[in-house]
Amino acid sequence: MNVDVAVIPAAGRGTRMRPATRVVPKALLTVVDRPAIQYAVEEAARAGATEAVIVVDLEVGHLIQQHFLVEDRLPGLEGMRIRPVVQEEPLGLGHAVYEAREMVRDRPFFCLLADNIVPPGHDVLGSLVEAADGDASVMCLRRLDDEYLSRYGVVVPGGPERDGILELAGAVEKPGVDEAPSRLGLIGRYLFQPEIFDILGETEPGVGGEIQLTDAIDELARMGRVRGYVADRDLLDVGTPLGLLEASVELGLARYGDDFRRVLEEVLSR
Ligand code: G1P
């Protein structure tokens, strides 16, 4: 299967990152030397995508658009076509993905949440394509600790796990530890078949009154159309201040090596 398009929802206003996000969209917060969302676009390009549909909000989304559309092309993204789509109302992640349907049309697509950055050397999108084995949708998963079962979508396993791949029978958005059907959580990387749009178009608001992507995944999984791929590492979460700091340190070390290590040691020794 050839996947040439990625949908990157970036319309969230980042309430957990106030006051940084009072004016600046959270997708443009700097991690080392580039905005968070640029990592997602670069990751999609490494997986072979040549088109990124970025779903932005009405108020500040034009700033994201400008970052990618200023005249000189960003190194590494020369072959990437960036297409913004405006989500006019914040009706949920499922609704944001649905807004990309006219640009994606009948193609399989990657979906990458820009809050989550893949650690250097741990790309997963290629593994999702392999796990699809033809034409399934594939969800990237991690085993979660208790506290995360109320912060992530959690899946219902539909069969045994072999080499990190399993069939899925359903999914629940942020179930909490008492209701969680498993410990396997959705970590923000997905490979969808275009049939997800038909389901999203019919999905009613769920948790928090929002149209949840997880509810559409649940529906598709009940039809036997979804697999899971368990990643070997957690993604870096830049949606909270501490997560952003952790990501900055890890990506900073990858970029500046010993120079930055010395800075960290110096700071820690004060
Ligand atoms: C979203 C999804 C959730 C997923 C999470 C991954 O939640 O709704 O299913 O597990 O991203 O980061 P949010 O972080 O927007 O609350």
PDB file of C-alpha atoms and ligand atoms in Angstrom:
ATOM      1  CA  MET A   1       0.000   0.000   0.000  1.00  0.00           C
ATOM      2  CA  ASN A   2       1.297   3.420  -0.944  1.00  0.00           C
ATOM      3  CA  VAL A   3       0.344   6.190   1.500  1.00  0.00           C
ATOM      4  CA  ASP A   4       1.067   9.615   0.048  1.00  0.00           C
ATOM      5  CA  VAL A   5      -1.040  11.892   2.242  1.00  0.00           C
ATOM      6  CA  ALA A   6      -0.964  12.765   5.955  1.00  0.00           C
ATOM      7  CA  VAL A   7      -3.643  14.580   7.950  1.00  0.00           C
ATOM      8  CA  ILE A   8      -2.296  16.616  10.856  1.00  0.00           C
ATOM      9  CA  PRO A   9      -4.955  18.083  13.156  1.00  0.00           C
ATOM     10  CA  ALA A  10      -3.507  21.294  14.603  1.00  0.00           C
ATOM     11  CA  ALA A  11      -6.582  23.285  15.576  1.00  0.00           C
ATOM     12  CA  GLY A  12      -6.225  22.793  19.357  1.00  0.00           C
ATOM     13  CA  ARG A  13      -5.688  26.017  21.319  1.00  0.00           C
ATOM     14  CA  GLY A  14      -3.507  24.404  23.994  1.00  0.00           C
ATOM     15  CA  THR A  15      -5.244  25.212  27.261  1.00  0.00           C
ATOM     16  CA  ARG A  16      -2.643  23.150  29.133  1.00  0.00           C
ATOM     17  CA  MET A  17       0.061  25.427  27.755  1.00  0.00           C
ATOM     18  CA  ARG A  18      -1.304  28.801  28.879  1.00  0.00           C
ATOM     19  CA  PRO A  19      -0.055  31.516  28.922  1.00  0.00           C
ATOM     20  CA  ALA A  20       2.292  30.504  26.052  1.00  0.00           C
ATOM     21  CA  THR A  21      -0.725  29.810  23.835  1.00  0.00           C
ATOM     22  CA  ARG A  22      -2.714  32.988  24.487  1.00  0.00           C
ATOM     23  CA  VAL A  23      -1.683  34.259  21.062  1.00  0.00           C
ATOM     24  CA  VAL A  24       0.534  31.558  19.543  1.00  0.00           C
ATOM     25  CA  PRO A  25      -1.104  28.303  18.399  1.00  0.00           C
ATOM     26  CA  LYS A  26       0.245  25.349  20.397  1.00  0.00           C
ATOM     27  CA  ALA A  27       1.381  23.675  17.166  1.00  0.00           C
ATOM     28  CA  LEU A  28       3.840  26.566  16.727  1.00  0.00           C
ATOM     29  CA  LEU A  29       5.470  26.300  20.150  1.00  0.00           C
ATOM     30  CA  THR A  30       9.197  25.876  19.671  1.00  0.00           C
ATOM     31  CA  VAL A  31      10.877  22.557  20.409  1.00  0.00           C
ATOM     32  CA  VAL A  32      14.664  23.122  20.116  1.00  0.00           C
ATOM     33  CA  ASP A  33      14.756  25.039  16.829  1.00  0.00           C
ATOM     34  CA  ARG A  34      11.443  24.478  15.070  1.00  0.00           C
ATOM     35  CA  PRO A  35       7.732  24.494  15.868  1.00  0.00           C
ATOM     36  CA  ALA A  36       6.219  21.257  17.179  1.00  0.00           C
ATOM     37  CA  ILE A  37       4.131  20.719  14.069  1.00  0.00           C
ATOM     38  CA  GLN A  38       7.160  20.729  11.787  1.00  0.00           C
ATOM     39  CA  TYR A  39       8.346  17.488  13.400  1.00  0.00           C
ATOM     40  CA  ALA A  40       5.080  15.814  12.393  1.00  0.00           C
ATOM     41  CA  VAL A  41       5.341  17.045   8.799  1.00  0.00           C
ATOM     42  CA  GLU A  42       8.967  15.851   8.601  1.00  0.00           C
ATOM     43  CA  GLU A  43       7.979  12.470  10.035  1.00  0.00           C
ATOM     44  CA  ALA A  44       5.255  12.078   7.391  1.00  0.00           C
ATOM     45  CA  ALA A  45       7.776  13.022   4.674  1.00  0.00           C
ATOM     46  CA  ARG A  46      10.222  10.364   5.931  1.00  0.00           C
ATOM     47  CA  ALA A  47       7.412   7.792   5.582  1.00  0.00           C
ATOM     48  CA  GLY A  48       6.936   8.765   1.937  1.00  0.00           C
ATOM     49  CA  ALA A  49       4.027  11.219   2.161  1.00  0.00           C
ATOM     50  CA  THR A  50       4.159  14.026  -0.401  1.00  0.00           C
ATOM     51  CA  GLU A  51       1.115  15.915   0.837  1.00  0.00           C
ATOM     52  CA  ALA A  52       0.230  17.127   4.338  1.00  0.00           C
ATOM     53  CA  VAL A  53      -3.282  18.365   5.072  1.00  0.00           C
ATOM     54  CA  ILE A  54      -3.045  20.502   8.199  1.00  0.00           C
ATOM     55  CA  VAL A  55      -6.328  21.202   9.977  1.00  0.00           C
ATOM     56  CA  VAL A  56      -6.109  24.635  11.574  1.00  0.00           C
ATOM     57  CA  ASP A  57      -8.496  26.812  13.570  1.00  0.00           C
ATOM     58  CA  LEU A  58     -10.155  29.958  12.294  1.00  0.00           C
ATOM     59  CA  GLU A  59      -8.573  32.363  14.767  1.00  0.00           C
ATOM     60  CA  VAL A  60      -4.807  31.742  14.628  1.00  0.00           C
ATOM     61  CA  GLY A  61      -4.528  28.953  12.050  1.00  0.00           C
ATOM     62  CA  HIS A  62      -3.214  31.368   9.415  1.00  0.00           C
ATOM     63  CA  LEU A  63       0.034  31.588  11.424  1.00  0.00           C
ATOM     64  CA  ILE A  64       0.605  27.849  10.952  1.00  0.00           C
ATOM     65  CA  GLN A  65      -0.127  28.263   7.279  1.00  0.00           C
ATOM     66  CA  GLN A  66       2.420  31.083   7.031  1.00  0.00           C
ATOM     67  CA  HIS A  67       5.131  29.037   8.689  1.00  0.00           C
ATOM     68  CA  PHE A  68       4.998  26.512   5.861  1.00  0.00           C
ATOM     69  CA  LEU A  69       4.100  28.792   3.001  1.00  0.00           C
ATOM     70  CA  VAL A  70       6.702  31.553   3.280  1.00  0.00           C
ATOM     71  CA  GLU A  71       8.752  31.736   0.149  1.00  0.00           C
ATOM     72  CA  ASP A  72      11.817  29.576   0.696  1.00  0.00           C
ATOM     73  CA  ARG A  73      11.000  25.916   1.215  1.00  0.00           C
ATOM     74  CA  LEU A  74      11.990  24.315   4.488  1.00  0.00           C
ATOM     75  CA  PRO A  75      14.981  21.967   4.183  1.00  0.00           C
ATOM     76  CA  GLY A  76      13.809  18.346   4.030  1.00  0.00           C
ATOM     77  CA  LEU A  77      10.298  19.378   2.993  1.00  0.00           C
ATOM     78  CA  GLU A  78      11.009  20.458  -0.585  1.00  0.00           C
ATOM     79  CA  GLY A  79       8.864  17.669  -2.036  1.00  0.00           C
ATOM     80  CA  MET A  80       5.993  18.165   0.382  1.00  0.00           C
ATOM     81  CA  ARG A  81       2.781  19.911  -0.600  1.00  0.00           C
ATOM     82  CA  ILE A  82       1.223  21.580   2.450  1.00  0.00           C
ATOM     83  CA  ARG A  83      -2.523  22.186   2.302  1.00  0.00           C
ATOM     84  CA  PRO A  84      -4.317  23.933   5.152  1.00  0.00           C
ATOM     85  CA  VAL A  85      -7.957  23.275   5.943  1.00  0.00           C
ATOM     86  CA  VAL A  86      -9.902  25.415   8.414  1.00  0.00           C
ATOM     87  CA  GLN A  87     -11.994  23.801  11.143  1.00  0.00           C
ATOM     88  CA  GLU A  88     -14.438  26.619  11.750  1.00  0.00           C
ATOM     89  CA  GLU A  89     -15.683  25.374  15.114  1.00  0.00           C
ATOM     90  CA  PRO A  90     -13.867  23.327  17.779  1.00  0.00           C
ATOM     91  CA  LEU A  91     -16.177  20.310  17.597  1.00  0.00           C
ATOM     92  CA  GLY A  92     -13.571  17.659  18.446  1.00  0.00           C
ATOM     93  CA  LEU A  93     -10.695  15.648  17.003  1.00  0.00           C
ATOM     94  CA  GLY A  94     -13.017  13.412  14.975  1.00  0.00           C
ATOM     95  CA  HIS A  95     -14.585  16.477  13.396  1.00  0.00           C
ATOM     96  CA  ALA A  96     -11.133  17.951  12.642  1.00  0.00           C
ATOM     97  CA  VAL A  97     -10.107  14.797  10.760  1.00  0.00           C
ATOM     98  CA  TYR A  98     -13.459  14.781   8.935  1.00  0.00           C
ATOM     99  CA  GLU A  99     -12.708  18.299   7.667  1.00  0.00           C
ATOM    100  CA  ALA A 100      -9.821  16.834   5.609  1.00  0.00           C
ATOM    101  CA  ARG A 101     -12.071  14.454   3.651  1.00  0.00           C
ATOM    102  CA  GLU A 102     -12.309  16.500   0.452  1.00  0.00           C
ATOM    103  CA  MET A 103      -8.538  16.743   0.145  1.00  0.00           C
ATOM    104  CA  VAL A 104      -7.863  13.099   1.016  1.00  0.00           C
ATOM    105  CA  ARG A 105     -10.771  11.700  -1.027  1.00  0.00           C
ATOM    106  CA  ASP A 106     -10.463   7.932  -1.552  1.00  0.00           C
ATOM    107  CA  ARG A 107      -6.843   7.500  -0.435  1.00  0.00           C
ATOM    108  CA  PRO A 108      -5.482   5.766   2.673  1.00  0.00           C
ATOM    109  CA  PHE A 109      -3.855   8.379   4.918  1.00  0.00           C
ATOM    110  CA  PHE A 110      -1.632   8.802   7.930  1.00  0.00           C
ATOM    111  CA  CYS A 111      -2.992  10.850  10.817  1.00  0.00           C
ATOM    112  CA  LEU A 112      -0.443  12.428  13.161  1.00  0.00           C
ATOM    113  CA  LEU A 113      -1.295  14.397  16.292  1.00  0.00           C
ATOM    114  CA  ALA A 114       1.186  17.249  16.460  1.00  0.00           C
ATOM    115  CA  ASP A 115       1.245  17.177  20.287  1.00  0.00           C
ATOM    116  CA  ASN A 116       3.206  13.961  20.071  1.00  0.00           C
ATOM    117  CA  ILE A 117       6.704  13.898  18.607  1.00  0.00           C
ATOM    118  CA  VAL A 118       8.344  10.637  17.698  1.00  0.00           C
ATOM    119  CA  PRO A 119      11.755  10.194  19.403  1.00  0.00           C
ATOM    120  CA  PRO A 120      14.706  10.226  16.973  1.00  0.00           C
ATOM    121  CA  GLY A 121      15.216   6.773  15.434  1.00  0.00           C
ATOM    122  CA  HIS A 122      11.775   5.440  16.470  1.00  0.00           C
ATOM    123  CA  ASP A 123       9.572   6.210  13.460  1.00  0.00           C
ATOM    124  CA  VAL A 124       6.411   4.081  13.390  1.00  0.00           C
ATOM    125  CA  LEU A 125       4.476   5.036  10.243  1.00  0.00           C
ATOM    126  CA  GLY A 126       6.274   2.463   8.062  1.00  0.00           C
ATOM    127  CA  SER A 127       5.395  -0.245  10.596  1.00  0.00           C
ATOM    128  CA  LEU A 128       1.730   0.787  10.452  1.00  0.00           C
ATOM    129  CA  VAL A 129       1.754   0.300   6.667  1.00  0.00           C
ATOM    130  CA  GLU A 130       3.361  -3.156   7.057  1.00  0.00           C
ATOM    131  CA  ALA A 131       0.859  -4.152   9.738  1.00  0.00           C
ATOM    132  CA  ALA A 132      -2.068  -3.179   7.482  1.00  0.00           C
ATOM    133  CA  ASP A 133      -1.371  -6.293   5.398  1.00  0.00           C
ATOM    134  CA  GLY A 134      -3.519  -5.047   2.546  1.00  0.00           C
ATOM    135  CA  ASP A 135      -6.326  -2.759   3.500  1.00  0.00           C
ATOM    136  CA  ALA A 136      -6.890  -2.539   7.259  1.00  0.00           C
ATOM    137  CA  SER A 137      -6.656   0.655   9.299  1.00  0.00           C
ATOM    138  CA  VAL A 138      -3.834   0.446  11.860  1.00  0.00           C
ATOM    139  CA  MET A 139      -3.580   2.190  15.224  1.00  0.00           C
ATOM    140  CA  CYS A 140      -0.273   2.831  16.947  1.00  0.00           C
ATOM    141  CA  LEU A 141      -0.497   1.658  20.578  1.00  0.00           C
ATOM    142  CA  ARG A 142       1.463   1.619  23.826  1.00  0.00           C
ATOM    143  CA  ARG A 143       0.866  -0.153  27.126  1.00  0.00           C
ATOM    144  CA  LEU A 144      -0.258   2.578  29.522  1.00  0.00           C
ATOM    145  CA  ASP A 145       0.222   3.124  33.237  1.00  0.00           C
ATOM    146  CA  ASP A 146      -2.978   3.640  35.296  1.00  0.00           C
ATOM    147  CA  GLU A 147      -2.898   7.445  35.260  1.00  0.00           C
ATOM    148  CA  TYR A 148      -2.945   7.532  31.435  1.00  0.00           C
ATOM    149  CA  LEU A 149      -6.089   5.402  31.105  1.00  0.00           C
ATOM    150  CA  SER A 150      -8.159   8.543  31.716  1.00  0.00           C
ATOM    151  CA  ARG A 151      -6.076  10.669  29.314  1.00  0.00           C
ATOM    152  CA  TYR A 152      -5.884   8.417  26.230  1.00  0.00           C
ATOM    153  CA  GLY A 153      -8.179   6.365  24.041  1.00  0.00           C
ATOM    154  CA  VAL A 154      -7.923   2.677  25.021  1.00  0.00           C
ATOM    155  CA  VAL A 155      -8.575  -0.276  22.684  1.00  0.00           C
ATOM    156  CA  VAL A 156     -10.456  -3.570  23.004  1.00  0.00           C
ATOM    157  CA  PRO A 157      -8.151  -6.387  21.823  1.00  0.00           C
ATOM    158  CA  GLY A 158      -9.838  -8.721  19.329  1.00  0.00           C
ATOM    159  CA  GLY A 159      -7.195 -11.456  19.281  1.00  0.00           C
ATOM    160  CA  PRO A 160      -3.724 -12.413  20.480  1.00  0.00           C
ATOM    161  CA  GLU A 161      -0.737 -10.132  19.965  1.00  0.00           C
ATOM    162  CA  ARG A 162       1.911 -11.542  17.597  1.00  0.00           C
ATOM    163  CA  ASP A 163       5.099  -9.610  16.881  1.00  0.00           C
ATOM    164  CA  GLY A 164       3.426  -6.503  18.294  1.00  0.00           C
ATOM    165  CA  ILE A 165       0.408  -6.732  15.964  1.00  0.00           C
ATOM    166  CA  LEU A 166      -3.159  -7.607  16.975  1.00  0.00           C
ATOM    167  CA  GLU A 167      -6.717  -7.376  15.692  1.00  0.00           C
ATOM    168  CA  LEU A 168      -8.876  -4.799  17.469  1.00  0.00           C
ATOM    169  CA  ALA A 169     -12.533  -5.250  18.425  1.00  0.00           C
ATOM    170  CA  GLY A 170     -13.250  -1.742  19.681  1.00  0.00           C
ATOM    171  CA  ALA A 171     -11.973   1.421  21.353  1.00  0.00           C
ATOM    172  CA  VAL A 172     -13.095   3.668  24.223  1.00  0.00           C
ATOM    173  CA  GLU A 173     -12.130   7.327  24.679  1.00  0.00           C
ATOM    174  CA  LYS A 174     -10.497   8.093  28.057  1.00  0.00           C
ATOM    175  CA  PRO A 175     -12.226   5.274  29.996  1.00  0.00           C
ATOM    176  CA  GLY A 176     -10.288   5.609  33.255  1.00  0.00           C
ATOM    177  CA  VAL A 177      -8.779   2.726  35.176  1.00  0.00           C
ATOM    178  CA  ASP A 178     -12.099   1.151  36.240  1.00  0.00           C
ATOM    179  CA  GLU A 179     -13.655   1.004  32.780  1.00  0.00           C
ATOM    180  CA  ALA A 180     -10.545   0.404  30.665  1.00  0.00           C
ATOM    181  CA  PRO A 181     -10.995  -2.640  28.376  1.00  0.00           C
ATOM    182  CA  SER A 182      -7.182  -3.128  28.259  1.00  0.00           C
ATOM    183  CA  ARG A 183      -4.028  -1.147  28.943  1.00  0.00           C
ATOM    184  CA  LEU A 184      -3.308  -0.539  25.264  1.00  0.00           C
ATOM    185  CA  GLY A 185      -3.692   3.144  24.429  1.00  0.00           C
ATOM    186  CA  LEU A 186      -3.921   5.153  21.214  1.00  0.00           C
ATOM    187  CA  ILE A 187      -0.824   7.345  21.110  1.00  0.00           C
ATOM    188  CA  GLY A 188      -1.503   9.720  18.249  1.00  0.00           C
ATOM    189  CA  ARG A 189      -0.296   7.910  15.117  1.00  0.00           C
ATOM    190  CA  TYR A 190      -2.858   6.269  12.853  1.00  0.00           C
ATOM    191  CA  LEU A 191      -3.129   4.798   9.371  1.00  0.00           C
ATOM    192  CA  PHE A 192      -6.700   5.115   8.138  1.00  0.00           C
ATOM    193  CA  GLN A 193      -8.527   3.734   5.160  1.00  0.00           C
ATOM    194  CA  PRO A 194     -10.840   6.357   3.618  1.00  0.00           C
ATOM    195  CA  GLU A 195     -13.911   4.479   4.923  1.00  0.00           C
ATOM    196  CA  ILE A 196     -13.262   6.240   8.275  1.00  0.00           C
ATOM    197  CA  PHE A 197     -14.779   9.402   6.725  1.00  0.00           C
ATOM    198  CA  ASP A 198     -18.150   7.672   6.186  1.00  0.00           C
ATOM    199  CA  ILE A 199     -18.172   6.720   9.858  1.00  0.00           C
ATOM    200  CA  LEU A 200     -16.992  10.139  11.082  1.00  0.00           C
ATOM    201  CA  GLY A 201     -19.805  11.773   9.114  1.00  0.00           C
ATOM    202  CA  GLU A 202     -22.283   9.835  11.286  1.00  0.00           C
ATOM    203  CA  THR A 203     -20.452   9.965  14.625  1.00  0.00           C
ATOM    204  CA  GLU A 204     -22.408  11.673  17.395  1.00  0.00           C
ATOM    205  CA  PRO A 205     -20.671  13.814  20.028  1.00  0.00           C
ATOM    206  CA  GLY A 206     -19.150  11.674  22.795  1.00  0.00           C
ATOM    207  CA  VAL A 207     -16.904  12.387  25.794  1.00  0.00           C
ATOM    208  CA  GLY A 208     -16.787  16.130  26.550  1.00  0.00           C
ATOM    209  CA  GLY A 209     -19.538  16.792  23.985  1.00  0.00           C
ATOM    210  CA  GLU A 210     -16.953  16.459  21.180  1.00  0.00           C
ATOM    211  CA  ILE A 211     -16.980  14.286  18.072  1.00  0.00           C
ATOM    212  CA  GLN A 212     -14.330  11.768  19.076  1.00  0.00           C
ATOM    213  CA  LEU A 213     -11.992  10.079  16.606  1.00  0.00           C
ATOM    214  CA  THR A 214     -11.876   7.133  19.037  1.00  0.00           C
ATOM    215  CA  ASP A 215     -15.642   6.582  18.669  1.00  0.00           C
ATOM    216  CA  ALA A 216     -15.248   6.264  14.890  1.00  0.00           C
ATOM    217  CA  ILE A 217     -12.314   3.856  15.429  1.00  0.00           C
ATOM    218  CA  ASP A 218     -14.595   1.836  17.728  1.00  0.00           C
ATOM    219  CA  GLU A 219     -17.208   1.567  14.994  1.00  0.00           C
ATOM    220  CA  LEU A 220     -14.636   0.543  12.364  1.00  0.00           C
ATOM    221  CA  ALA A 221     -13.076  -2.000  14.740  1.00  0.00           C
ATOM    222  CA  ARG A 222     -16.474  -3.602  15.378  1.00  0.00           C
ATOM    223  CA  MET A 223     -16.598  -4.192  11.608  1.00  0.00           C
ATOM    224  CA  GLY A 224     -13.304  -6.116  11.862  1.00  0.00           C
ATOM    225  CA  ARG A 225     -11.385  -3.495   9.906  1.00  0.00           C
ATOM    226  CA  VAL A 226      -8.795  -2.329  12.457  1.00  0.00           C
ATOM    227  CA  ARG A 227      -5.476  -3.643  13.722  1.00  0.00           C
ATOM    228  CA  GLY A 228      -3.112  -2.415  16.401  1.00  0.00           C
ATOM    229  CA  TYR A 229       0.639  -2.052  16.270  1.00  0.00           C
ATOM    230  CA  VAL A 230       2.425  -1.800  19.639  1.00  0.00           C
ATOM    231  CA  ALA A 231       5.303   0.677  19.372  1.00  0.00           C
ATOM    232  CA  ASP A 232       8.633   0.051  21.094  1.00  0.00           C
ATOM    233  CA  ARG A 233       8.770   3.513  22.692  1.00  0.00           C
ATOM    234  CA  ASP A 234       6.438   6.226  23.935  1.00  0.00           C
ATOM    235  CA  LEU A 235       6.136   9.360  21.866  1.00  0.00           C
ATOM    236  CA  LEU A 236       7.224  12.665  23.389  1.00  0.00           C
ATOM    237  CA  ASP A 237       4.191  14.685  24.500  1.00  0.00           C
ATOM    238  CA  VAL A 238       4.635  18.424  24.025  1.00  0.00           C
ATOM    239  CA  GLY A 239       1.082  19.282  25.118  1.00  0.00           C
ATOM    240  CA  THR A 240       2.083  20.040  28.719  1.00  0.00           C
ATOM    241  CA  PRO A 241       4.910  22.197  30.150  1.00  0.00           C
ATOM    242  CA  LEU A 242       6.833  19.247  31.647  1.00  0.00           C
ATOM    243  CA  GLY A 243       6.385  17.169  28.503  1.00  0.00           C
ATOM    244  CA  LEU A 244       7.633  20.048  26.385  1.00  0.00           C
ATOM    245  CA  LEU A 245      10.725  20.320  28.599  1.00  0.00           C
ATOM    246  CA  GLU A 246      11.393  16.589  28.373  1.00  0.00           C
ATOM    247  CA  ALA A 247      11.026  16.661  24.587  1.00  0.00           C
ATOM    248  CA  SER A 248      13.310  19.686  24.349  1.00  0.00           C
ATOM    249  CA  VAL A 249      16.004  17.870  26.326  1.00  0.00           C
ATOM    250  CA  GLU A 250      15.763  14.631  24.338  1.00  0.00           C
ATOM    251  CA  LEU A 251      15.615  16.320  20.948  1.00  0.00           C
ATOM    252  CA  GLY A 252      18.226  18.863  22.055  1.00  0.00           C
ATOM    253  CA  LEU A 253      20.625  16.055  22.967  1.00  0.00           C
ATOM    254  CA  ALA A 254      19.969  14.398  19.605  1.00  0.00           C
ATOM    255  CA  ARG A 255      20.746  17.658  17.845  1.00  0.00           C
ATOM    256  CA  TYR A 256      23.591  19.195  19.865  1.00  0.00           C
ATOM    257  CA  GLY A 257      25.094  16.083  21.519  1.00  0.00           C
ATOM    258  CA  ASP A 258      27.971  16.740  23.923  1.00  0.00           C
ATOM    259  CA  ASP A 259      27.678  20.526  23.674  1.00  0.00           C
ATOM    260  CA  PHE A 260      24.197  20.362  25.183  1.00  0.00           C
ATOM    261  CA  ARG A 261      25.137  17.538  27.586  1.00  0.00           C
ATOM    262  CA  ARG A 262      27.760  19.865  29.072  1.00  0.00           C
ATOM    263  CA  VAL A 263      25.148  22.610  29.471  1.00  0.00           C
ATOM    264  CA  LEU A 264      22.807  20.213  31.279  1.00  0.00           C
ATOM    265  CA  GLU A 265      25.551  18.974  33.588  1.00  0.00           C
ATOM    266  CA  GLU A 266      26.543  22.543  34.379  1.00  0.00           C
ATOM    267  CA  VAL A 267      22.942  23.510  35.193  1.00  0.00           C
ATOM    268  CA  LEU A 268      22.437  20.397  37.356  1.00  0.00           C
ATOM    269  CA  SER A 269      25.598  21.089  39.328  1.00  0.00           C
ATOM    270  CA  ARG A 270      24.530  24.620  40.367  1.00  0.00           C
TER     271      ARG A 270
HETATM  272  C1  G1P B   1      -6.382  12.626  21.818  1.00  0.00           C
HETATM  273  C2  G1P B   1      -7.321  11.447  21.479  1.00  0.00           C
HETATM  274  C3  G1P B   1      -6.989  10.250  22.361  1.00  0.00           C
HETATM  275  C4  G1P B   1      -5.528   9.888  22.200  1.00  0.00           C
HETATM  276  C5  G1P B   1      -4.636  11.100  22.522  1.00  0.00           C
HETATM  277  C6  G1P B   1      -3.181  10.808  22.230  1.00  0.00           C
HETATM  278  O1  G1P B   1      -6.687  13.109  23.092  1.00  0.00           O
HETATM  279  O2  G1P B   1      -8.658  11.859  21.664  1.00  0.00           O
HETATM  280  O3  G1P B   1      -7.789   9.139  21.982  1.00  0.00           O
HETATM  281  O4  G1P B   1      -5.224   8.798  23.053  1.00  0.00           O
HETATM  282  O5  G1P B   1      -5.015  12.232  21.733  1.00  0.00           O
HETATM  283  O6  G1P B   1      -2.375  11.878  22.631  1.00  0.00           O
HETATM  284  P1  G1P B   1      -6.231  14.588  23.578  1.00  0.00           P
HETATM  285  O7  G1P B   1      -4.760  14.480  23.875  1.00  0.00           O
HETATM  286  O8  G1P B   1      -6.529  15.504  22.447  1.00  0.00           O
HETATM  287  O9  G1P B   1      -7.032  14.864  24.807  1.00  0.00           O
END
